[in-house]
Tab-separated table of C-alpha atoms and ligand atoms in Angstrom:
chain	number	residue	atom	x	y	z
A	1	MET	CA	0.000	0.000	0.000
A	2	ASN	CA	1.464	3.397	-0.952
A	3	SER	CA	0.644	6.618	0.816
A	4	ALA	CA	-1.757	7.782	-1.899
A	5	GLN	CA	-3.938	4.732	-1.371
A	6	ILE	CA	-6.896	4.953	0.969
A	7	TYR	CA	-7.930	1.816	2.851
A	8	LEU	CA	-11.512	1.961	4.108
A	9	ASP	CA	-12.157	-1.767	4.469
A	10	HIS	CA	-11.113	-2.381	8.079
A	11	ASN	CA	-14.076	-4.720	8.721
A	12	ALA	CA	-12.577	-7.138	6.153
A	13	THR	CA	-9.124	-7.038	7.664
A	14	THR	CA	-6.734	-4.496	9.170
A	15	PRO	CA	-3.079	-3.566	8.744
A	16	LEU	CA	-0.642	-5.110	11.201
A	17	ARG	CA	0.656	-2.550	13.667
A	18	PRO	CA	4.438	-2.238	13.969
A	19	GLU	CA	4.288	-2.917	17.731
A	20	VAL	CA	2.556	-6.211	16.944
A	21	LEU	CA	5.075	-7.152	14.255
A	22	ALA	CA	7.924	-6.520	16.694
A	23	VAL	CA	6.498	-9.003	19.201
A	24	MET	CA	5.815	-11.576	16.492
A	25	GLN	CA	9.314	-11.316	15.120
A	26	ARG	CA	10.721	-12.283	18.496
A	27	TYR	CA	8.719	-15.534	18.592
A	28	LEU	CA	9.590	-16.334	14.978
A	29	THR	CA	13.324	-15.894	15.451
A	30	GLU	CA	14.943	-15.774	18.922
A	31	ASP	CA	12.196	-17.435	20.961
A	32	PHE	CA	11.189	-20.010	18.381
A	33	GLY	CA	10.824	-22.937	20.801
A	34	ASN	CA	7.911	-25.316	21.082
A	35	ALA	CA	5.822	-24.148	24.044
A	36	SER	CA	5.486	-27.784	25.204
A	37	SER	CA	9.263	-28.383	25.412
A	38	LEU	CA	10.815	-28.610	28.855
A	39	HIS	CA	14.078	-26.778	28.057
A	40	ALA	CA	14.763	-23.040	28.106
A	41	PHE	CA	13.621	-22.574	24.494
A	42	GLY	CA	10.282	-24.126	25.406
A	43	HIS	CA	9.944	-22.013	28.545
A	44	ALA	CA	10.504	-18.801	26.577
A	45	ALA	CA	7.801	-19.743	24.069
A	46	ARG	CA	5.442	-20.838	26.868
A	47	ALA	CA	5.936	-17.506	28.647
A	48	GLY	CA	4.973	-15.592	25.487
A	49	LEU	CA	1.913	-17.775	25.008
A	50	GLU	CA	0.694	-17.393	28.589
A	51	ASP	CA	1.341	-13.635	28.609
A	52	ALA	CA	-0.876	-13.353	25.544
A	53	ARG	CA	-3.574	-15.411	27.267
A	54	VAL	CA	-3.505	-12.962	30.192
A	55	PHE	CA	-3.796	-9.959	27.819
A	56	LEU	CA	-6.798	-11.569	26.108
A	57	ALA	CA	-8.365	-12.459	29.471
A	58	ASP	CA	-7.909	-8.861	30.693
A	59	ALA	CA	-9.555	-7.504	27.562
A	60	LEU	CA	-12.463	-9.968	27.785
A	61	GLY	CA	-12.886	-9.782	31.576
A	62	CYS	CA	-12.400	-13.502	32.137
A	63	ALA	CA	-9.871	-15.937	33.612
A	64	PRO	CA	-6.851	-16.844	31.446
A	65	ALA	CA	-7.805	-20.551	31.589
A	66	GLU	CA	-11.090	-19.707	29.827
A	67	VAL	CA	-9.241	-18.406	26.721
A	68	HIS	CA	-8.519	-21.028	24.031
A	69	PHE	CA	-6.465	-20.012	21.012
A	70	THR	CA	-7.644	-21.062	17.547
A	71	SER	CA	-6.718	-20.422	13.925
A	72	GLY	CA	-9.168	-17.507	13.723
A	73	GLY	CA	-12.754	-16.382	14.098
A	74	THR	CA	-14.103	-19.004	11.701
A	75	GLU	CA	-12.605	-21.861	13.691
A	76	ALA	CA	-13.852	-20.382	16.972
A	77	ASP	CA	-17.394	-20.143	15.558
A	78	ASN	CA	-17.240	-23.699	14.186
A	79	TRP	CA	-15.965	-25.046	17.489
A	80	ALA	CA	-18.602	-23.250	19.574
A	81	LEU	CA	-21.458	-24.638	17.476
A	82	VAL	CA	-20.207	-28.109	16.596
A	83	GLY	CA	-18.661	-28.642	20.047
A	84	SER	CA	-21.950	-27.692	21.757
A	85	ALA	CA	-24.054	-29.935	19.523
A	86	ALA	CA	-21.642	-32.806	20.133
A	87	VAL	CA	-22.133	-32.786	23.914
A	88	ARG	CA	-25.756	-31.684	24.087
A	89	GLY	CA	-27.027	-33.919	21.312
A	90	PRO	CA	-28.926	-32.875	18.226
A	91	GLY	CA	-31.538	-30.273	19.076
A	92	ARG	CA	-32.629	-26.767	18.176
A	93	ILE	CA	-30.091	-24.001	17.541
A	94	VAL	CA	-31.549	-20.502	17.635
A	95	THR	CA	-29.492	-17.943	15.737
A	96	THR	CA	-30.129	-15.024	13.375
A	97	ALA	CA	-30.395	-14.565	9.621
A	98	ILE	CA	-27.627	-11.929	9.690
A	99	GLU	CA	-24.799	-13.996	11.189
A	100	HIS	CA	-21.452	-14.357	9.440
A	101	HIS	CA	-21.185	-17.362	7.120
A	102	ALA	CA	-18.835	-18.972	9.673
A	103	VAL	CA	-21.948	-19.423	11.825
A	104	LEU	CA	-24.624	-19.836	9.133
A	105	HIS	CA	-22.776	-22.475	7.122
A	106	THR	CA	-21.831	-24.352	10.293
A	107	CYS	CA	-25.523	-24.390	11.207
A	108	ARG	CA	-26.311	-25.811	7.781
A	109	HIS	CA	-23.743	-28.539	8.433
A	110	LEU	CA	-25.348	-29.290	11.819
A	111	GLU	CA	-28.753	-29.517	10.142
A	112	SER	CA	-27.377	-32.352	8.049
A	113	LEU	CA	-26.450	-34.058	11.338
A	114	GLY	CA	-29.976	-33.792	12.702
A	115	CYS	CA	-30.111	-30.368	14.343
A	116	GLU	CA	-32.989	-27.977	13.762
A	117	VAL	CA	-31.882	-24.410	13.016
A	118	CYS	CA	-34.065	-21.348	13.659
A	119	LEU	CA	-32.978	-18.160	11.885
A	120	VAL	CA	-34.447	-15.106	13.601
A	121	ARG	CA	-34.907	-12.148	11.265
A	122	PRO	CA	-33.856	-8.623	12.240
A	123	ASP	CA	-36.017	-5.513	11.922
A	124	ARG	CA	-35.533	-3.083	9.024
A	125	ARG	CA	-32.577	-1.491	10.821
A	126	GLY	CA	-30.781	-4.816	11.053
A	127	TRP	CA	-31.408	-5.154	14.791
A	128	VAL	CA	-32.587	-8.398	16.361
A	129	ASP	CA	-35.479	-7.929	18.790
A	130	PRO	CA	-34.918	-10.062	21.922
A	131	GLY	CA	-38.683	-10.610	22.226
A	132	VAL	CA	-38.836	-12.088	18.722
A	133	LEU	CA	-35.915	-14.363	19.509
A	134	GLU	CA	-37.405	-15.408	22.859
A	135	ALA	CA	-40.509	-16.740	21.119
A	136	ARG	CA	-38.316	-19.241	19.258
A	137	LEU	CA	-36.743	-20.784	22.371
A	138	ASP	CA	-38.138	-24.131	23.449
A	139	GLU	CA	-37.163	-27.067	25.666
A	140	HIS	CA	-35.221	-28.673	22.801
A	141	THR	CA	-32.985	-25.626	22.294
A	142	ILE	CA	-29.351	-26.591	22.902
A	143	LEU	CA	-27.677	-23.295	21.933
A	144	VAL	CA	-28.385	-19.653	21.170
A	145	SER	CA	-25.846	-17.896	18.927
A	146	VAL	CA	-26.048	-14.165	18.188
A	147	MET	CA	-23.305	-11.882	16.893
A	148	HIS	CA	-22.323	-8.791	18.906
A	149	ALA	CA	-21.797	-6.441	15.940
A	150	ASN	CA	-22.779	-7.185	12.370
A	151	ASN	CA	-19.777	-7.020	10.066
A	152	GLU	CA	-21.695	-5.433	7.163
A	153	THR	CA	-23.866	-2.802	8.852
A	154	GLY	CA	-22.001	-2.434	12.146
A	155	VAL	CA	-25.316	-2.777	14.008
A	156	LEU	CA	-24.809	-3.776	17.654
A	157	GLN	CA	-27.177	-6.504	18.801
A	158	PRO	CA	-28.821	-6.617	22.256
A	159	VAL	CA	-26.723	-9.586	23.335
A	160	ALA	CA	-26.891	-8.792	27.064
A	161	GLU	CA	-30.674	-9.070	27.024
A	162	ILE	CA	-30.588	-12.193	24.854
A	163	GLY	CA	-27.987	-13.699	27.179
A	164	GLN	CA	-30.355	-13.249	30.124
A	165	LEU	CA	-33.188	-14.949	28.258
A	166	ALA	CA	-30.947	-17.898	27.472
A	167	ARG	CA	-29.525	-18.134	30.981
A	168	ARG	CA	-32.976	-18.127	32.563
A	169	ARG	CA	-33.729	-21.277	30.564
A	170	GLY	CA	-30.334	-22.869	31.140
A	171	ILE	CA	-29.416	-22.640	27.433
A	172	PRO	CA	-25.749	-21.896	26.619
A	173	PHE	CA	-25.178	-18.635	24.720
A	174	HIS	CA	-22.532	-18.098	22.040
A	175	VAL	CA	-21.568	-14.609	20.841
A	176	ASP	CA	-19.560	-13.987	17.671
A	177	ALA	CA	-17.712	-10.860	18.819
A	178	VAL	CA	-15.166	-10.950	15.994
A	179	GLN	CA	-16.247	-7.610	14.580
A	180	SER	CA	-16.777	-5.754	17.852
A	181	PHE	CA	-13.667	-6.868	19.745
A	182	GLY	CA	-11.225	-3.956	19.832
A	183	LYS	CA	-13.860	-1.445	18.677
A	184	VAL	CA	-16.227	-1.417	21.656
A	185	PRO	CA	-15.937	-3.072	25.093
A	186	VAL	CA	-16.391	-6.853	24.912
A	187	GLN	CA	-16.723	-8.155	28.469
A	188	VAL	CA	-17.999	-11.699	28.722
A	189	ASP	CA	-20.124	-11.043	31.824
A	190	GLN	CA	-21.719	-7.943	30.315
A	191	LEU	CA	-22.541	-9.928	27.178
A	192	GLY	CA	-23.966	-12.696	29.354
A	193	ALA	CA	-22.120	-15.162	27.132
A	194	ASP	CA	-20.828	-18.687	27.769
A	195	LEU	CA	-18.857	-18.853	24.513
A	196	VAL	CA	-17.295	-15.876	22.680
A	197	SER	CA	-15.383	-15.861	19.361
A	198	VAL	CA	-12.709	-13.266	18.586
A	199	SER	CA	-10.071	-12.875	15.856
A	200	ALA	CA	-6.718	-11.067	15.718
A	201	HIS	CA	-6.747	-9.708	12.184
A	202	LYS	CA	-9.794	-7.517	12.783
A	203	LEU	CA	-7.879	-5.500	15.408
A	204	ASN	CA	-4.503	-4.913	13.759
A	205	GLY	CA	-3.140	-8.332	14.648
A	206	PRO	CA	-2.075	-11.131	12.291
A	207	LYS	CA	-4.345	-13.295	10.163
A	208	GLY	CA	-4.874	-16.945	11.081
A	209	VAL	CA	-5.186	-16.584	14.854
A	210	GLY	CA	-8.225	-16.149	17.047
A	211	ALA	CA	-9.677	-17.380	20.306
A	212	LEU	CA	-12.751	-18.969	21.811
A	213	TYR	CA	-13.712	-17.964	25.328
A	214	VAL	CA	-15.339	-20.889	27.127
A	215	ARG	CA	-16.942	-20.035	30.470
A	216	ALA	CA	-15.733	-22.362	33.223
A	217	GLY	CA	-18.248	-25.201	33.566
A	218	THR	CA	-19.659	-24.882	30.029
A	219	ARG	CA	-19.782	-28.271	28.345
A	220	LEU	CA	-18.010	-28.280	24.999
A	221	ALA	CA	-16.468	-31.167	23.055
A	222	PRO	CA	-12.740	-30.896	22.293
A	223	TRP	CA	-12.070	-29.553	18.807
A	224	THR	CA	-8.907	-31.310	17.671
A	225	HIS	CA	-7.408	-34.453	19.151
A	226	GLY	CA	-3.723	-34.990	19.728
A	227	GLY	CA	-1.417	-33.524	22.361
A	228	GLY	CA	-2.750	-31.837	25.465
A	229	HIS	CA	-2.590	-28.295	24.097
A	230	GLU	CA	-5.077	-25.606	25.152
A	231	GLY	CA	-6.297	-27.474	28.216
A	232	GLY	CA	-6.622	-30.695	26.218
A	233	ARG	CA	-9.361	-29.166	24.084
A	234	ARG	CA	-7.614	-27.978	20.945
A	235	ALA	CA	-4.563	-30.051	20.107
A	236	GLY	CA	-1.755	-28.799	17.889
A	237	THR	CA	1.542	-26.987	18.444
A	238	GLU	CA	0.581	-23.410	19.173
A	239	ASN	CA	1.131	-20.565	16.704
A	240	THR	CA	3.265	-18.732	19.262
A	241	ALA	CA	4.197	-15.760	17.058
A	242	GLY	CA	0.598	-15.239	15.961
A	243	ILE	CA	-0.724	-15.640	19.488
A	244	ALA	CA	1.869	-13.253	20.962
A	245	GLY	CA	0.923	-10.744	18.252
A	246	PHE	CA	-2.766	-11.212	19.086
A	247	GLY	CA	-2.029	-10.546	22.752
A	248	ARG	CA	-0.193	-7.331	21.948
A	249	ALA	CA	-2.927	-6.193	19.538
A	250	ALA	CA	-5.621	-6.843	22.161
A	251	GLN	CA	-3.591	-4.942	24.740
A	252	LEU	CA	-3.126	-1.943	22.423
A	253	ALA	CA	-6.794	-1.937	21.448
A	254	GLN	CA	-7.834	-2.037	25.080
A	255	THR	CA	-5.642	0.875	26.187
A	256	GLU	CA	-6.438	3.045	23.170
A	257	GLN	CA	-10.061	2.054	22.610
A	258	GLN	CA	-11.893	5.038	24.050
A	259	GLY	CA	-9.811	7.778	22.487
A	260	ARG	CA	-9.430	6.099	19.131
A	261	GLN	CA	-13.059	5.127	18.733
A	262	SER	CA	-14.374	8.623	19.385
A	263	VAL	CA	-12.010	9.929	16.694
A	264	LEU	CA	-13.208	7.232	14.285
A	265	GLU	CA	-16.829	7.924	15.108
A	266	ALA	CA	-16.381	11.610	14.302
A	267	LEU	CA	-14.750	10.663	10.977
A	268	ARG	CA	-17.510	8.175	10.172
A	269	ASN	CA	-20.195	10.733	11.001
A	270	ARG	CA	-18.501	13.307	8.763
A	271	LEU	CA	-18.321	10.747	5.936
A	272	GLU	CA	-21.988	9.900	6.365
A	273	ALA	CA	-23.153	13.517	6.486
A	274	GLY	CA	-20.877	14.524	3.612
A	275	ILE	CA	-22.159	11.758	1.333
A	276	LEU	CA	-25.822	12.342	2.213
A	277	ALA	CA	-25.404	16.042	1.407
A	278	ALA	CA	-23.547	15.416	-1.861
A	279	VAL	CA	-25.494	12.527	-3.426
A	280	ASP	CA	-29.257	12.033	-3.617
A	281	GLY	CA	-30.932	8.636	-3.479
A	282	VAL	CA	-28.655	7.343	-0.736
A	283	GLN	CA	-29.897	5.475	2.341
A	284	VAL	CA	-27.867	4.475	5.381
A	285	ASN	CA	-28.391	0.808	6.221
A	286	GLY	CA	-28.628	0.332	9.972
A	287	GLN	CA	-29.642	3.937	10.593
A	288	GLY	CA	-31.440	4.429	13.883
A	289	ALA	CA	-29.914	1.328	15.469
A	290	PRO	CA	-26.862	1.339	17.760
A	291	ARG	CA	-23.835	0.881	15.476
A	292	LEU	CA	-20.085	0.378	15.656
A	293	PRO	CA	-18.318	3.741	15.561
A	294	ASN	CA	-16.277	2.879	12.451
A	295	THR	CA	-18.821	1.435	9.997
A	296	LEU	CA	-20.981	3.075	7.311
A	297	ASN	CA	-23.154	0.931	5.037
A	298	LEU	CA	-25.018	2.739	2.258
A	299	SER	CA	-27.339	1.834	-0.574
A	300	VAL	CA	-27.060	4.052	-3.639
A	301	ALA	CA	-30.180	3.921	-5.824
A	302	GLY	CA	-29.615	3.220	-9.505
A	303	VAL	CA	-25.999	2.046	-9.153
A	304	GLN	CA	-24.427	-1.413	-8.965
A	305	SER	CA	-22.118	-1.639	-5.985
A	306	GLU	CA	-19.498	-3.727	-7.834
A	307	ALA	CA	-19.185	-0.949	-10.429
A	308	LEU	CA	-18.709	1.668	-7.707
A	309	LEU	CA	-16.222	-0.519	-5.862
A	310	LEU	CA	-14.094	-0.973	-9.003
A	311	ALA	CA	-14.287	2.720	-9.868
A	312	PHE	CA	-13.164	3.567	-6.329
A	313	ASP	CA	-10.362	1.042	-6.669
A	314	LEU	CA	-9.083	2.812	-9.788
A	315	GLU	CA	-8.904	5.973	-7.678
A	316	GLY	CA	-6.883	4.102	-5.035
A	317	VAL	CA	-9.753	3.828	-2.568
A	318	ALA	CA	-10.549	0.392	-1.088
A	319	VAL	CA	-14.150	-0.126	0.024
A	320	SER	CA	-16.398	-3.170	0.127
A	321	SER	CA	-19.728	-4.143	-1.402
A	322	GLY	CA	-21.413	-6.089	1.341
A	323	SER	CA	-19.356	-8.809	2.964
A	324	ALA	CA	-15.890	-9.742	1.743
A	325	CYS	CA	-16.853	-13.406	1.736
A	326	SER	CA	-19.443	-12.858	-0.981
A	327	ALA	CA	-17.243	-10.501	-3.010
A	328	GLY	CA	-16.761	-11.780	-6.530
A	329	GLY	CA	-20.189	-13.389	-6.361
A	330	GLU	CA	-23.304	-11.769	-7.808
A	331	ALA	CA	-25.477	-12.594	-4.817
A	332	PRO	CA	-26.711	-9.557	-2.882
A	333	SER	CA	-25.857	-9.503	0.800
A	334	HIS	CA	-27.896	-11.947	2.908
A	335	VAL	CA	-27.784	-9.367	5.697
A	336	LEU	CA	-29.392	-6.579	3.676
A	337	LEU	CA	-31.983	-8.965	2.187
A	338	ALA	CA	-32.900	-10.163	5.701
A	339	MET	CA	-33.409	-6.499	6.656
A	340	GLY	CA	-36.026	-6.304	3.914
A	341	LEU	CA	-34.107	-4.305	1.296
A	342	ASP	CA	-35.210	-5.151	-2.238
A	343	ARG	CA	-32.607	-6.817	-4.433
A	344	ARG	CA	-31.812	-3.621	-6.319
A	345	LEU	CA	-31.034	-1.544	-3.252
A	346	ALA	CA	-29.155	-4.471	-1.695
A	347	GLY	CA	-27.149	-4.735	-4.924
A	348	GLY	CA	-26.239	-1.054	-4.692
A	349	SER	CA	-24.721	-1.213	-1.223
A	350	LEU	CA	-21.273	-0.016	-0.223
A	351	ARG	CA	-19.491	-0.491	3.074
A	352	PHE	CA	-16.943	2.005	4.335
A	353	SER	CA	-15.128	0.808	7.443
A	354	LEU	CA	-12.549	3.023	9.129
A	355	GLY	CA	-9.710	2.114	11.437
A	356	TRP	CA	-6.126	2.650	12.471
A	357	GLY	CA	-4.578	5.079	9.938
A	358	SER	CA	-7.852	6.612	8.721
A	359	THR	CA	-7.655	10.405	8.404
A	360	ALA	CA	-9.936	13.380	7.838
A	361	ALA	CA	-8.215	14.050	4.500
A	362	GLN	CA	-9.091	10.530	3.314
A	363	VAL	CA	-12.714	11.040	4.296
A	364	GLU	CA	-12.866	14.356	2.407
A	365	ARG	CA	-11.377	12.697	-0.676
A	366	VAL	CA	-14.136	10.054	-0.694
A	367	ILE	CA	-16.861	12.683	-0.198
A	368	CYS	CA	-15.357	14.551	-3.132
A	369	LEU	CA	-15.104	11.484	-5.411
A	370	LEU	CA	-18.442	9.768	-4.878
A	371	PRO	CA	-20.848	12.244	-6.563
A	372	GLY	CA	-18.920	12.104	-9.865
A	373	LEU	CA	-18.777	8.298	-9.859
A	374	VAL	CA	-22.477	7.966	-9.061
A	375	ARG	CA	-23.404	10.493	-11.782
A	376	ARG	CA	-21.315	8.573	-14.325
A	377	PHE	CA	-23.040	5.260	-13.613
A	378	ARG	CA	-26.517	6.768	-13.388
A	379	ASP	CA	-25.982	8.527	-16.766
A	380	LEU	CA	-24.822	5.233	-18.273
A	381	ALA	CA	-27.879	3.444	-16.899
A	382	GLY	CA	-30.196	6.247	-18.062
A	383	GLY	CA	-28.680	6.347	-21.565
A	384	ALA	CA	-28.836	2.595	-22.089
L	401	PLP	C1	-14.219	-11.788	10.005
L	401	PLP	C2	-15.338	-12.404	10.762
L	401	PLP	C3	-15.342	-13.779	11.059
L	401	PLP	C4	-14.260	-14.711	10.578
L	401	PLP	O1	-13.055	-14.512	11.248
L	401	PLP	P1	-11.675	-15.044	10.570
L	401	PLP	O2	-10.644	-14.813	11.602
L	401	PLP	O3	-11.480	-14.209	9.341
L	401	PLP	O4	-11.880	-16.483	10.247
L	401	PLP	C5	-16.400	-14.281	11.796
L	401	PLP	N1	-17.403	-13.485	12.214
L	401	PLP	C6	-17.448	-12.167	11.953
L	401	PLP	C7	-18.569	-11.340	12.446
L	401	PLP	C8	-16.420	-11.585	11.207
L	401	PLP	O5	-16.466	-10.269	10.940
């Protein structure tokens, strides 16, 4: 990335911070030992691993032993769902229609193994009403899984309330907090969660490392079988460099969160107001619901989002059309469709997500560019 490029796709992934790289380098070179080895090399690696576990536990408000490192958010989501179904037997899983594919496609897999999956729809703002979800809970429900913040719209879900509903019935509660962790406080007791998924690369850490919080006493089948790693629940020699980097990234996010997020929120609000003033026929998806401070999801009437994305790319600006996982595909976002957008508006959606390195000058450049791009595509559509 050169300095003229503008990266506004932080919900897809984030740049690695230099402080994180420095820690990782140490565990890739000097302290390269296997954390299970009994000699000094092993002890050094083990110390880095356990320090990271403490940093994660501090950030999540839990005990270090409740943090289990994984290969990322997707694995944590898979483990939470499959591992719960394995010990509680096939039954009903209540989740939402706007979850990440790491949850939705795992649910589909569990359906093939005899589970029944209930997908609760959000309201038009992309917010899941706890009362609507409560009506779907029954005595066969083995798990409730609801994301903390939606990755496409940034809408924050009422997980604390949903957690109480689940707890009252003795149903374990999983929260996919991959998108919120590092952006807003994620404290396991406040979420009322028994299982929480997080991922390093969404908060300026490395790709391919994440964690699953498992509340002490929660029944969950082991994920991989082999050595006794991660409390005997997730076997495999630990990715010490990645995990140490994750720990540092979580620590940085925690200390800087408040200050940084209010700056990002001001930038996001300026971007939103600037675009709404400059372009007509734009709606903000998720408006009126509590949202992450960094995310802006828009639908632009009369324009295909892929066309806008590519035009922005030619100008050196990276944005997203819906979720990164469906990029390249023609399918409109399942999140926006579940919110009740028609296919045309859903197909004209753009996501701007700000983060570390975002500046006011970048925001002004986007506000300046968008009207011309939209006019060009609308003229083309009108003339055809
Ligand atoms: C990115 C993301 C995931 C997947 O995490 P990976 O570490 O990329 O596997 C899961 N859930 C949500 C909400 C996400 O934003």
